[in-house]
Amino acid sequence: METISHIPAPAAAPLQVRGACPHDCPDTCALVTTVEDGVAVRVQGNPAHPHTAGVLCAKVSRYAERTNHPERILTPLRRTGPKGSGQFEPVGWDEALRDIAARLGAIAARDPQAILPYSYAGTMGLVQGESMDRRFFHRLGASLLGRTICAAAGGEGLNQTLGGKVGMKVEHFAESQLIIVWGSNSIGSNLHFWRYAQQAKREGARLVCIDPRKTETADKCHEHLQLLPGTDAALAFALMHELIANDWLDHDYIAQHTVGWEGLRERALAWPPERAAAVCGLPVEQIRRLARDYGTTRPAAIRLNYGMQRARGGGNATRAVACLPALVGAWRHRAGGLLLSSSGHFPVQRPALQRPDLLPAGLQPRTINMSTIGDDLLRGASPGFGPRIDAVVVYNSNPVAVAPESAKVVRGFAREDLFTVVLEHFQTDTADYADYVLPATTQLEHWDVQVAYGHTDVMLNCPAVAPVGQSKPNTQVFRELAERMGFAEPCFTDTDEDLCRQAYGPHVDFQQLLDTGFATLSIPDAPFAEGGFPTPSGRCEFHSARLAAQGLDPLPDYLPNREPAQPGGRYPLAMISPPARNFLNSTFVNVKSLRQIETEPLLEMHPEDAAARGIADGAAVRVFNDRGSYACRAALNGRARSGVVHGLGIWWRKYGLQGTNVNEVTGQALTDLGAAPTFYDCAVQVEPLPG
């Protein structure tokens, strides 16, 4: 007689898989995912990675909750109701891709530039973010996308001054004696830099925060300069003025390793601290004290971030700040200099990944700026613009929530004659307007290789679990679309592991990535101690001949905001829209545990501004200007200065108090350099919400 055992088989031991955080954050943390019975049960920092050191932010530590979220899209969806209604029906992959390919093919037959890809940093991965997708759209001949929405102004300012997105190594901030945290809430958005800064602080370093908002980081610094939005260049010039007036300069470094000193000197001398104090809304003595500290402390380091470049003069402001280390010779020290982004150090083989050679012969497609998508979706065909946009393929982005002047963005995506495909994890605001929603894998389900912009380690992400439901990696979706459209080039059969290897080619040991999960780039500890900047001159370029050749001012300058607050006027309050601490752009908004921490969309106000409008703490308010309005709760928490309000973002519109978010009032005007958005150059009025 056969004996049936009721003793359960022993469970397989938990599996731990190395990966990397894909999100738009300087830290690019190394992950370890614990998998039990094929399910990701825990995501933690990899203790073997020196920068991560086993620690993750509150957001990414909940990544398993996001991957296993009950609202994950698990099958392709086809729209059945009006655009924006979120009404869809399941459909098979083959039927969906066959129809999408047919409709894109019909549009391309008229003019492929009527098709627009729209993507950004929903993943920073080189494979899932900018490989097979770019090959597909290049081969198609679609319009190109200017990916400007986050960092283009600051990146261009850095490029024109230092020659690229390069700077000091983040780990050396631990040895600095003065650290200026400029335009960065590092505790919330750059946690591992903050660990190095705290180490320096314990060893006697002075920490100074420059930010219009009294951030959590400002709370922990020795001093906070709470300047008005968009006035950073004025402050930088006043610091230069004091360095010159007191001869706190490294004359040898200036002579040997810079270009354009005389012109910069003349411009800086026009900015005594009194003038800058009036523009910035700061005490004169606070400016003088910072200049003295910066001019006399060695080594001194600046951690610059992108918040300060989201105004009209953001590119010039970045240029002005980036000039400061060369004036005092801070680059001579490995713990001195500046860091905005380290991504320029990475030897990414983008032509091999993206294959621009696939473009049809003789075609140079137009470029659509992603920051003006609201206007551009509403444009008709014209000789200057080209064909009307008839199709948009959105992936790694949520433009209906994140793009400026969202009322226009919504109108554009609501066009019944616009064919829209969205690759997504969840039914976002943008997915509600799609004709097809295709389920995408999360970082725990696919291969990728990362570039960092806050440290200098290449990171590999290995899939920890099988794709949930019927989800597919972005790469696979574009492979299958390419096949259905008859693209026969061999590059469309490259696997994701092939793409990971191609991303850095021979410059990074891929076996090391497989063995450890990361590989540190070989970069000198003090890369610009003897000059050697990656500019055309090899020097720090105060004067940019490249800008002069474009008919632009070759020297940095202060450019006032387009929309300054008008005390006593129609829109008397300046508004900035920094991220809520527990969201990352619009990612994580639908993770219930994080949304419960944030509670509701908030507008931080100074008590005087609130009292003048009859607004109490926690009251519902309407924030408005000529572009639109949105509703949120007032927070009188001591973080706003008088005359400035902070609309914390970026909430999905569907979670807003009245179905809108802060981008209802932001504008599509662009920055001086880099053609980037001016989210923080925005004037508004606030009033109590009736009822």
XYZ file of C-alpha atoms in Angstrom:
691
model
C 0.000 0.000 0.000
C 1.366 3.378 -0.963
C 2.123 5.682 1.941
C 1.252 9.344 1.458
C 3.349 11.672 3.546
C 1.665 14.716 5.042
C 4.981 16.219 6.076
C 5.449 19.373 3.999
C 8.551 19.611 1.853
C 11.171 21.898 3.352
C 10.851 25.456 2.095
C 13.629 26.701 -0.110
C 16.079 28.966 1.652
C 15.468 32.684 1.058
C 17.383 34.006 -1.933
C 19.230 37.321 -1.859
C 19.751 39.152 -5.145
C 21.929 42.200 -5.722
C 20.466 45.188 -7.535
C 20.497 48.960 -7.764
C 17.961 51.679 -7.093
C 16.647 53.023 -10.419
C 15.230 56.320 -9.204
C 16.180 59.929 -9.920
C 18.376 60.480 -6.873
C 22.108 61.171 -6.602
C 22.697 58.232 -4.265
C 22.024 55.349 -6.721
C 21.992 52.866 -3.846
C 23.026 49.227 -4.049
C 20.116 46.958 -3.150
C 19.743 43.473 -1.770
C 16.340 41.893 -2.381
C 15.263 38.931 -0.294
C 13.094 36.491 -2.241
C 10.963 33.751 -0.696
C 8.995 31.326 -2.863
C 9.476 33.587 -5.867
C 8.158 36.719 -4.126
C 10.234 39.758 -3.132
C 9.642 40.131 0.615
C 12.279 42.676 1.566
C 14.460 45.298 -0.082
C 17.428 46.659 1.870
C 20.669 48.478 1.218
C 23.723 46.450 0.302
C 26.163 46.761 3.241
C 29.049 45.778 0.958
C 28.642 48.951 -1.105
C 30.591 51.741 0.633
C 28.246 54.569 -0.375
C 25.021 52.746 0.461
C 26.436 51.084 3.603
C 23.262 49.068 4.083
C 21.010 52.123 4.414
C 18.071 53.079 2.169
C 15.681 56.011 2.245
C 12.159 55.450 3.553
C 10.833 55.412 -0.020
C 12.970 52.689 -1.548
C 12.991 50.576 1.597
C 9.315 50.025 0.702
C 10.084 48.969 -2.856
C 8.765 45.436 -2.321
C 5.448 47.017 -1.360
C 5.493 48.828 -4.688
C 6.358 45.732 -6.744
C 3.693 43.639 -4.994
C 1.136 46.446 -4.953
C -2.443 45.220 -5.426
C -3.029 47.945 -8.027
C -0.200 46.842 -10.354
C -1.287 46.721 -13.986
C -0.895 43.043 -14.870
C -2.280 42.818 -18.411
C -2.388 45.117 -21.443
C -5.385 47.439 -21.336
C -7.377 49.086 -24.133
C -9.442 52.213 -23.576
C -13.218 51.801 -23.597
C -14.419 55.141 -22.220
C -13.630 58.817 -22.769
C -10.023 59.926 -22.441
C -9.252 60.680 -18.823
C -12.002 58.439 -17.496
C -9.680 55.562 -16.686
C -12.089 53.091 -18.332
C -10.234 50.158 -19.901
C -10.642 46.499 -20.786
C -7.983 43.758 -20.746
C -6.560 42.768 -24.108
C -3.925 40.236 -25.183
C -0.360 41.306 -25.869
C -0.441 40.154 -29.468
C -3.621 42.044 -30.287
C -2.382 45.185 -28.520
C 1.048 45.221 -30.169
C -0.382 44.380 -33.594
C -2.782 47.326 -33.401
C -0.163 49.714 -31.990
C 2.312 48.787 -34.738
C -0.336 49.239 -37.418
C -1.384 52.647 -36.139
C 2.186 53.890 -35.699
C 3.006 52.554 -39.158
C 0.121 54.448 -40.735
C 1.192 57.708 -39.075
C 4.841 57.131 -40.031
C 3.832 56.623 -43.637
C 2.549 60.217 -43.635
C 5.396 61.663 -41.546
C 7.249 59.771 -38.800
C 7.939 63.047 -37.008
C 4.257 63.110 -36.063
C 5.201 60.378 -33.537
C 6.792 61.467 -30.268
C 8.434 59.370 -27.545
C 8.026 60.881 -24.074
C 10.237 59.495 -21.326
C 12.419 60.627 -18.495
C 13.869 59.342 -15.235
C 11.151 57.006 -13.990
C 14.126 54.721 -14.280
C 17.684 56.022 -14.504
C 18.736 52.678 -15.971
C 20.668 52.803 -19.218
C 18.994 49.648 -20.526
C 15.347 50.178 -19.569
C 15.643 53.950 -20.023
C 17.678 54.638 -23.157
C 18.584 51.639 -25.279
C 16.078 49.561 -27.246
C 13.523 52.388 -27.107
C 15.945 54.828 -28.734
C 16.856 52.269 -31.403
C 13.163 51.820 -32.190
C 12.386 55.528 -32.486
C 15.573 56.265 -34.429
C 14.755 53.527 -36.918
C 11.202 54.846 -37.164
C 12.399 58.426 -37.764
C 10.183 59.815 -34.998
C 10.606 63.243 -33.454
C 13.377 63.455 -30.888
C 12.624 64.497 -27.318
C 14.561 67.211 -25.500
C 14.774 65.705 -22.018
C 15.055 68.988 -20.123
C 12.564 68.731 -17.285
C 14.964 68.233 -14.379
C 18.609 69.092 -14.918
C 19.208 70.728 -18.297
C 19.852 74.292 -17.086
C 22.252 73.291 -14.338
C 23.903 70.724 -16.582
C 24.507 73.286 -19.306
C 25.820 75.813 -16.787
C 28.259 73.217 -15.500
C 29.235 72.207 -19.017
C 30.023 75.780 -20.014
C 32.157 76.366 -16.901
C 33.770 73.047 -15.954
C 33.337 71.225 -19.264
C 30.786 68.644 -18.162
C 28.869 67.152 -15.283
C 31.985 66.552 -13.245
C 33.198 67.465 -9.789
C 34.719 66.249 -6.563
C 34.155 62.760 -5.157
C 31.295 62.654 -2.708
C 33.184 60.604 -0.120
C 35.748 63.371 0.337
C 33.139 65.722 1.797
C 33.821 63.807 5.016
C 37.197 65.596 5.179
C 35.961 69.116 4.384
C 36.175 71.905 6.945
C 33.394 73.997 5.372
C 30.464 72.494 3.474
C 27.970 74.739 1.697
C 24.772 72.846 0.884
C 23.322 75.013 -1.879
C 19.798 74.329 -3.153
C 19.572 70.824 -1.738
C 17.470 69.231 0.981
C 20.060 66.515 1.365
C 18.375 64.733 4.253
C 15.423 63.979 1.986
C 17.068 63.736 -1.418
C 20.761 62.870 -0.947
C 20.889 60.813 2.215
C 24.334 59.300 1.730
C 26.032 62.609 1.000
C 24.461 63.749 4.255
C 26.187 60.880 6.040
C 29.566 62.220 4.853
C 28.568 65.769 5.806
C 27.622 64.616 9.293
C 30.976 62.881 9.635
C 32.705 66.137 8.726
C 30.502 68.020 11.191
C 31.478 65.675 14.012
C 35.116 66.424 13.210
C 34.609 70.175 13.410
C 33.404 71.208 9.948
C 30.965 74.095 9.576
C 27.813 73.385 7.569
C 25.902 76.177 5.821
C 22.611 75.738 3.966
C 21.455 78.094 1.202
C 17.797 77.544 0.337
C 14.560 79.587 0.097
C 12.936 76.930 2.297
C 13.886 76.118 5.877
C 14.367 72.466 5.049
C 15.084 69.542 7.307
C 18.696 69.941 6.138
C 18.738 73.619 7.119
C 17.581 72.570 10.580
C 20.773 70.535 10.998
C 23.272 73.062 9.610
C 25.105 75.695 11.624
C 23.616 78.482 9.515
C 20.850 78.939 6.984
C 20.774 81.661 4.318
C 17.068 81.776 3.404
C 17.324 83.765 0.206
C 14.483 84.635 -2.177
C 13.865 82.199 -5.062
C 15.943 82.835 -8.167
C 18.530 85.100 -6.507
C 21.380 82.599 -6.155
C 23.586 84.262 -8.775
C 23.373 87.585 -6.928
C 24.580 85.879 -3.767
C 27.407 84.149 -5.647
C 28.579 87.479 -7.081
C 28.524 89.097 -3.640
C 30.716 86.273 -2.348
C 33.098 86.904 -5.262
C 33.089 90.629 -4.426
C 34.220 89.922 -0.887
C 36.843 87.413 -2.000
C 38.306 90.127 -4.238
C 37.979 92.971 -1.744
C 39.739 90.992 0.985
C 42.187 89.221 -1.335
C 40.995 85.775 -0.327
C 42.031 84.526 -3.752
C 44.395 81.869 -5.070
C 46.072 84.039 -7.682
C 48.270 81.238 -8.990
C 45.326 78.891 -9.570
C 43.393 81.677 -11.300
C 46.340 82.477 -13.566
C 47.199 78.893 -14.430
C 43.839 77.175 -14.598
C 41.083 79.653 -15.516
C 39.949 81.717 -18.507
C 38.240 85.124 -18.346
C 39.247 86.331 -14.887
C 39.327 90.043 -15.704
C 35.799 90.048 -17.074
C 34.443 88.048 -14.140
C 36.282 90.304 -11.695
C 34.684 93.409 -13.177
C 31.225 91.856 -13.018
C 31.689 90.691 -9.417
C 32.852 94.115 -8.234
C 29.464 95.483 -9.240
C 27.896 93.305 -6.518
C 28.803 94.575 -3.060
C 27.053 92.655 -0.269
C 24.597 95.505 0.266
C 23.272 95.172 -3.285
C 22.992 91.403 -3.062
C 21.326 91.615 0.351
C 18.567 93.791 -1.102
C 18.026 91.402 -4.036
C 18.275 88.181 -2.024
C 16.385 89.367 1.031
C 19.311 88.494 3.328
C 21.155 90.355 6.094
C 24.340 91.960 4.795
C 26.406 90.527 7.627
C 25.275 86.999 6.808
C 26.673 87.373 3.280
C 29.934 88.825 4.571
C 30.329 86.038 7.123
C 29.843 83.324 4.511
C 32.350 85.007 2.198
C 34.893 85.193 5.024
C 34.375 81.557 5.921
C 34.659 80.458 2.300
C 37.682 82.625 1.634
C 39.654 81.552 4.700
C 38.694 77.907 5.337
C 40.531 75.020 3.692
C 39.319 72.678 2.386
C 35.919 74.157 1.483
C 33.351 72.274 -0.580
C 30.009 73.115 -2.195
C 27.249 70.531 -2.622
C 25.094 72.128 -5.271
C 21.792 70.652 -6.363
C 19.226 71.281 -9.051
C 16.652 73.227 -7.037
C 18.447 76.500 -7.637
C 18.380 76.194 -11.460
C 14.588 76.069 -11.845
C 14.216 79.794 -12.495
C 14.797 82.030 -15.499
C 18.480 82.572 -14.692
C 19.163 79.029 -13.507
C 21.922 78.275 -15.995
C 23.767 81.489 -15.217
C 23.301 80.922 -11.494
C 24.928 77.509 -11.828
C 27.789 79.066 -13.772
C 28.331 81.714 -11.085
C 28.439 79.191 -8.257
C 30.676 76.848 -10.269
C 33.250 79.655 -10.627
C 33.757 79.971 -6.870
C 36.047 76.965 -6.192
C 38.584 78.096 -8.784
C 38.807 81.561 -7.226
C 40.028 80.216 -3.890
C 41.928 77.216 -5.235
C 39.508 74.807 -3.565
C 40.102 72.279 -6.341
C 43.664 71.747 -5.059
C 42.238 69.678 -2.198
C 40.434 66.380 -2.633
C 37.949 67.590 0.001
C 37.474 70.906 -1.800
C 35.672 72.002 -4.928
C 32.083 71.430 -5.956
C 29.701 68.600 -6.767
C 26.474 69.051 -8.689
C 26.616 65.890 -10.768
C 29.246 63.213 -11.293
C 27.545 61.649 -14.320
C 30.042 63.156 -16.757
C 32.750 60.910 -15.336
C 30.949 57.764 -16.557
C 32.196 56.330 -19.887
C 28.733 55.407 -21.176
C 28.760 54.151 -24.760
C 25.540 55.883 -25.771
C 25.927 55.561 -29.562
C 26.261 51.791 -29.140
C 23.186 51.697 -26.900
C 20.974 54.135 -28.782
C 22.122 53.610 -32.397
C 21.442 57.035 -33.919
C 22.901 55.581 -37.124
C 19.543 53.846 -37.591
C 17.920 57.139 -38.583
C 16.659 57.050 -42.179
C 19.215 58.486 -44.573
C 19.038 62.251 -44.833
C 16.538 62.654 -42.005
C 17.312 64.845 -39.026
C 14.118 64.819 -36.981
C 12.946 67.851 -35.068
C 13.337 67.954 -31.285
C 10.310 68.565 -29.073
C 11.078 69.993 -25.631
C 9.380 67.813 -23.022
C 8.891 70.875 -20.822
C 6.582 72.511 -23.373
C 4.479 69.426 -24.072
C 1.353 71.326 -22.987
C 1.734 73.829 -25.800
C 3.144 71.393 -28.333
C 0.302 68.872 -28.143
C -2.083 71.724 -28.952
C -0.152 73.041 -31.964
C -1.292 72.432 -35.500
C 1.063 71.674 -38.349
C 3.127 74.611 -39.589
C 6.375 75.205 -41.488
C 8.118 76.247 -38.283
C 6.815 73.442 -36.096
C 6.439 70.638 -38.599
C 3.632 68.085 -38.508
C 1.050 68.004 -35.742
C 1.861 65.435 -33.048
C -0.480 62.538 -33.812
C 0.948 59.858 -31.496
C 2.792 59.822 -28.169
C 4.447 56.818 -26.560
C 4.999 57.501 -22.856
C 7.301 55.430 -20.658
C 9.271 56.163 -17.477
C 7.274 59.364 -17.024
C 3.905 60.772 -15.960
C 3.618 64.062 -17.875
C 0.010 64.823 -16.931
C 1.195 65.097 -13.322
C 4.771 66.374 -13.691
C 4.862 68.718 -16.696
C 4.258 72.450 -16.155
C 0.981 74.224 -16.846
C -0.903 70.969 -16.515
C -4.263 72.320 -17.673
C -2.770 72.528 -21.167
C -1.084 69.140 -20.779
C -4.463 67.617 -19.932
C -6.121 69.312 -22.902
C -3.414 67.941 -25.174
C -3.642 64.372 -23.936
C -7.451 64.566 -24.055
C -7.391 65.017 -27.845
C -9.445 62.219 -29.365
C -7.242 62.312 -32.458
C -4.046 61.766 -30.443
C -2.991 58.106 -30.305
C -1.375 57.499 -26.921
C 0.434 54.431 -25.613
C 1.661 54.333 -22.006
C 4.040 51.755 -20.520
C 3.364 51.755 -16.791
C 3.205 49.958 -13.455
C 0.041 51.731 -12.277
C -2.950 53.646 -13.557
C -1.318 57.061 -13.283
C -2.832 60.380 -14.297
C -1.217 59.965 -17.719
C -2.329 56.335 -18.102
C -5.925 57.538 -17.700
C -5.562 59.316 -21.071
C -3.992 56.389 -22.949
C -5.492 54.367 -25.773
C -3.365 51.436 -24.645
C -1.664 50.855 -21.296
C 1.069 48.221 -21.379
C 2.218 46.628 -18.097
C 5.891 47.298 -17.368
C 8.246 45.487 -15.046
C 9.684 47.144 -11.945
C 13.380 47.197 -11.052
C 13.094 43.900 -9.172
C 11.987 42.128 -12.364
C 14.517 43.045 -15.053
C 18.172 43.564 -15.944
C 19.690 47.023 -15.961
C 22.916 48.926 -15.471
C 22.956 52.321 -13.828
C 24.832 55.583 -14.170
C 25.072 57.638 -10.967
C 25.215 61.382 -10.521
C 26.115 61.524 -6.837
C 29.021 59.075 -6.731
C 31.348 57.335 -9.176
C 30.323 53.670 -9.011
C 28.768 51.789 -11.924
C 25.873 49.655 -10.634
C 24.344 46.453 -12.003
C 20.764 45.409 -11.359
C 19.921 41.710 -11.614
C 16.293 40.563 -11.730
C 15.240 39.183 -8.355
C 11.818 37.821 -9.322
C 9.982 36.868 -12.486
C 7.828 39.584 -14.082
C 4.574 39.956 -12.176
C 1.475 39.097 -14.185
C 1.992 39.716 -17.899
C 4.350 42.665 -17.391
C 7.315 43.041 -19.724
C 10.511 45.096 -19.598
C 10.474 48.235 -21.725
C 13.174 46.673 -23.884
C 10.997 43.685 -24.718
C 8.038 45.850 -25.672
C 10.160 47.797 -28.156
C 11.761 44.604 -29.504
C 8.332 43.186 -30.227
C 7.076 46.423 -31.774
C 10.183 46.527 -33.976
C 9.498 42.971 -35.152
C 5.877 43.793 -35.985
C 6.963 46.856 -37.933
C 9.445 44.839 -39.973
C 12.656 46.282 -38.522
C 15.118 43.535 -39.392
C 18.373 45.010 -38.096
C 20.216 42.516 -35.827
C 20.465 45.066 -33.001
C 16.774 44.565 -32.255
C 17.517 41.009 -31.111
C 20.074 42.039 -28.476
C 19.117 40.675 -25.077
C 18.976 42.813 -21.962
C 22.197 41.257 -20.737
C 23.764 42.124 -24.112
C 22.644 45.721 -23.602
C 24.073 45.781 -20.070
C 27.442 44.730 -21.484
C 27.268 47.279 -24.311
C 26.491 50.198 -21.981
C 30.112 50.574 -20.857
C 31.841 48.220 -23.290
C 35.488 47.594 -22.404
C 35.616 50.480 -19.917
C 34.034 48.528 -17.046
C 34.701 44.924 -16.035
C 31.295 43.317 -16.454
C 32.371 40.220 -14.558
C 33.092 42.437 -11.560
C 29.568 43.833 -11.838
C 28.186 40.301 -11.845
C 30.347 39.308 -8.888
C 29.804 42.331 -6.612
C 27.042 44.470 -8.107
C 29.201 47.575 -8.545
C 32.510 48.784 -9.961
C 34.270 51.989 -8.931
C 35.551 54.225 -11.724
C 39.231 55.118 -11.678
C 39.196 58.888 -11.137
C 41.869 60.980 -9.400
C 40.983 61.979 -5.847
C 41.435 65.664 -6.726
C 40.658 65.630 -10.460
C 41.268 69.355 -11.077
C 44.111 70.056 -8.650
C 46.285 70.961 -11.635
C 43.527 72.143 -13.925
C 42.779 69.629 -16.638
C 39.096 70.525 -16.893
C 37.210 68.870 -19.789
C 36.577 72.278 -21.406
C 37.982 73.237 -24.820
C 40.704 75.247 -23.056
C 41.385 72.679 -20.338
C 40.677 75.422 -17.801
C 37.748 76.521 -15.687
C 36.024 78.865 -18.135
C 34.684 82.000 -16.454
C 34.440 83.275 -20.055
C 32.868 80.754 -22.426
C 33.838 81.174 -26.062
C 31.174 78.602 -26.917
C 28.441 80.836 -25.484
C 29.921 83.862 -27.222
C 29.762 81.978 -30.548
C 26.022 81.498 -29.932
C 25.566 85.221 -29.416
C 25.091 84.758 -25.673
C 26.783 86.469 -22.764
C 30.080 84.605 -22.318
C 30.256 85.516 -18.614
C 27.821 84.444 -15.902
C 25.310 87.080 -14.843
C 22.339 87.552 -12.536
C 19.010 87.364 -14.371
C 15.962 88.270 -12.271
C 12.914 86.025 -12.289
C 10.337 86.448 -15.019
C 7.584 86.295 -12.399
C 8.809 88.097 -9.312
C 6.352 88.387 -6.464
C 4.547 91.731 -6.520
C 3.813 92.904 -2.970
C 0.478 94.662 -3.117
C -0.041 93.407 -6.670
C -2.234 90.756 -8.204
C 0.153 87.884 -7.435
C 2.139 88.905 -4.371
C 3.642 85.545 -3.376
C 6.605 83.732 -4.893
C 6.017 79.988 -5.087
C 8.478 77.118 -5.270
C 7.369 73.482 -5.513
C 9.963 71.257 -3.832
C 9.276 67.542 -3.483
C 7.408 66.105 -0.553
C 9.939 64.125 1.442
C 8.268 60.740 0.958
C 7.696 61.028 -2.801
C 10.204 61.081 -5.642
C 8.746 63.253 -8.384
C 5.408 61.455 -8.885
C 6.734 58.014 -7.964
C 5.573 56.405 -4.696
C 2.474 58.631 -4.455
C 0.258 55.556 -4.644
C 2.221 53.617 -1.998
C -0.311 53.854 0.794
C 2.148 53.811 3.683
C 4.075 56.750 2.218
C 0.980 58.711 1.238
C -0.316 58.334 4.804
C 2.861 59.988 6.082
C 2.383 62.938 3.723
C -1.374 63.046 4.519
C -2.523 65.653 1.943
C -1.067 68.111 -0.576
C 0.377 70.978 1.467
C 1.208 74.624 0.924
C 3.747 75.876 3.444
C 3.093 79.531 4.345
C 4.570 82.085 6.701
C 2.141 82.886 9.546
C 2.092 86.581 8.596
C 1.042 85.777 5.003
C -1.591 83.371 6.278
C -2.987 85.806 8.871
C -3.289 88.562 6.270
C -5.554 86.221 4.264
C -7.544 84.789 7.156
C -5.948 81.359 6.739
C -5.423 79.036 9.715
C -3.031 76.113 9.940
C -4.596 73.109 8.203
C -7.202 75.151 6.350
C -8.092 74.304 2.764
C -6.776 76.972 0.405
C -6.874 77.862 -3.258
C -3.549 78.689 -4.932
C -3.973 80.498 -8.238
C -2.590 82.690 -11.009
C -3.532 83.347 -14.633
C -2.659 79.781 -15.637
C -4.972 78.009 -13.220
C -5.587 77.053 -9.619
C -5.349 74.086 -7.307
C -6.525 73.212 -3.821
C -4.408 72.028 -0.892
C -3.959 72.454 2.881
C -2.065 75.328 4.461
C 0.836 74.329 6.710
C 2.160 77.052 9.024
C 5.141 74.971 10.081
C 7.903 77.572 10.180
C 9.553 76.511 6.910
C 8.434 79.422 4.705
C 9.762 82.962 4.805
C 7.441 85.912 4.394
C 6.393 86.444 0.784
C 7.232 82.887 -0.325
C 5.044 79.772 -0.318
C 6.006 76.145 -0.951
C 3.652 73.867 -2.849
C 4.992 70.432 -1.942
C 4.770 67.971 -4.819
C 4.336 66.045 -6.877
C 0.980 64.526 -5.986
C -0.948 62.642 -8.631
C -3.842 64.848 -9.674
C -6.357 62.144 -8.778
C -5.159 62.310 -5.152
C -5.470 66.096 -5.013
C -8.194 67.824 -3.052
C -10.010 68.779 -6.260
C -8.355 66.597 -8.892
C -5.436 68.912 -9.681
C -1.909 69.445 -8.382
C 0.729 72.149 -8.031
C 1.634 72.125 -11.730
C -1.703 73.715 -12.521
C -0.014 77.057 -11.739
C 3.572 76.487 -12.972
C 4.489 77.826 -16.408
C 6.162 76.675 -19.604
C 8.664 79.535 -19.892
C 12.218 78.209 -20.240
C 15.554 78.932 -18.608
C 18.393 81.037 -19.955
C 20.576 78.007 -20.724
C 19.519 74.446 -21.415
C 15.882 75.284 -22.344
C 14.673 73.857 -19.031
C 11.446 74.595 -17.136
C 11.130 77.399 -14.602
C 9.068 75.626 -11.941
C 10.395 77.899 -9.156
C 9.873 81.139 -11.084
C 6.182 81.397 -10.324
C 4.029 84.110 -8.704
C 0.685 83.247 -7.126
C -2.068 84.419 -4.809
C -3.605 82.287 -2.055
C -7.073 82.515 -0.571
C -9.225 80.390 1.753
C -11.189 77.731 -0.056
C -14.919 78.396 0.289
C -16.906 75.855 2.241
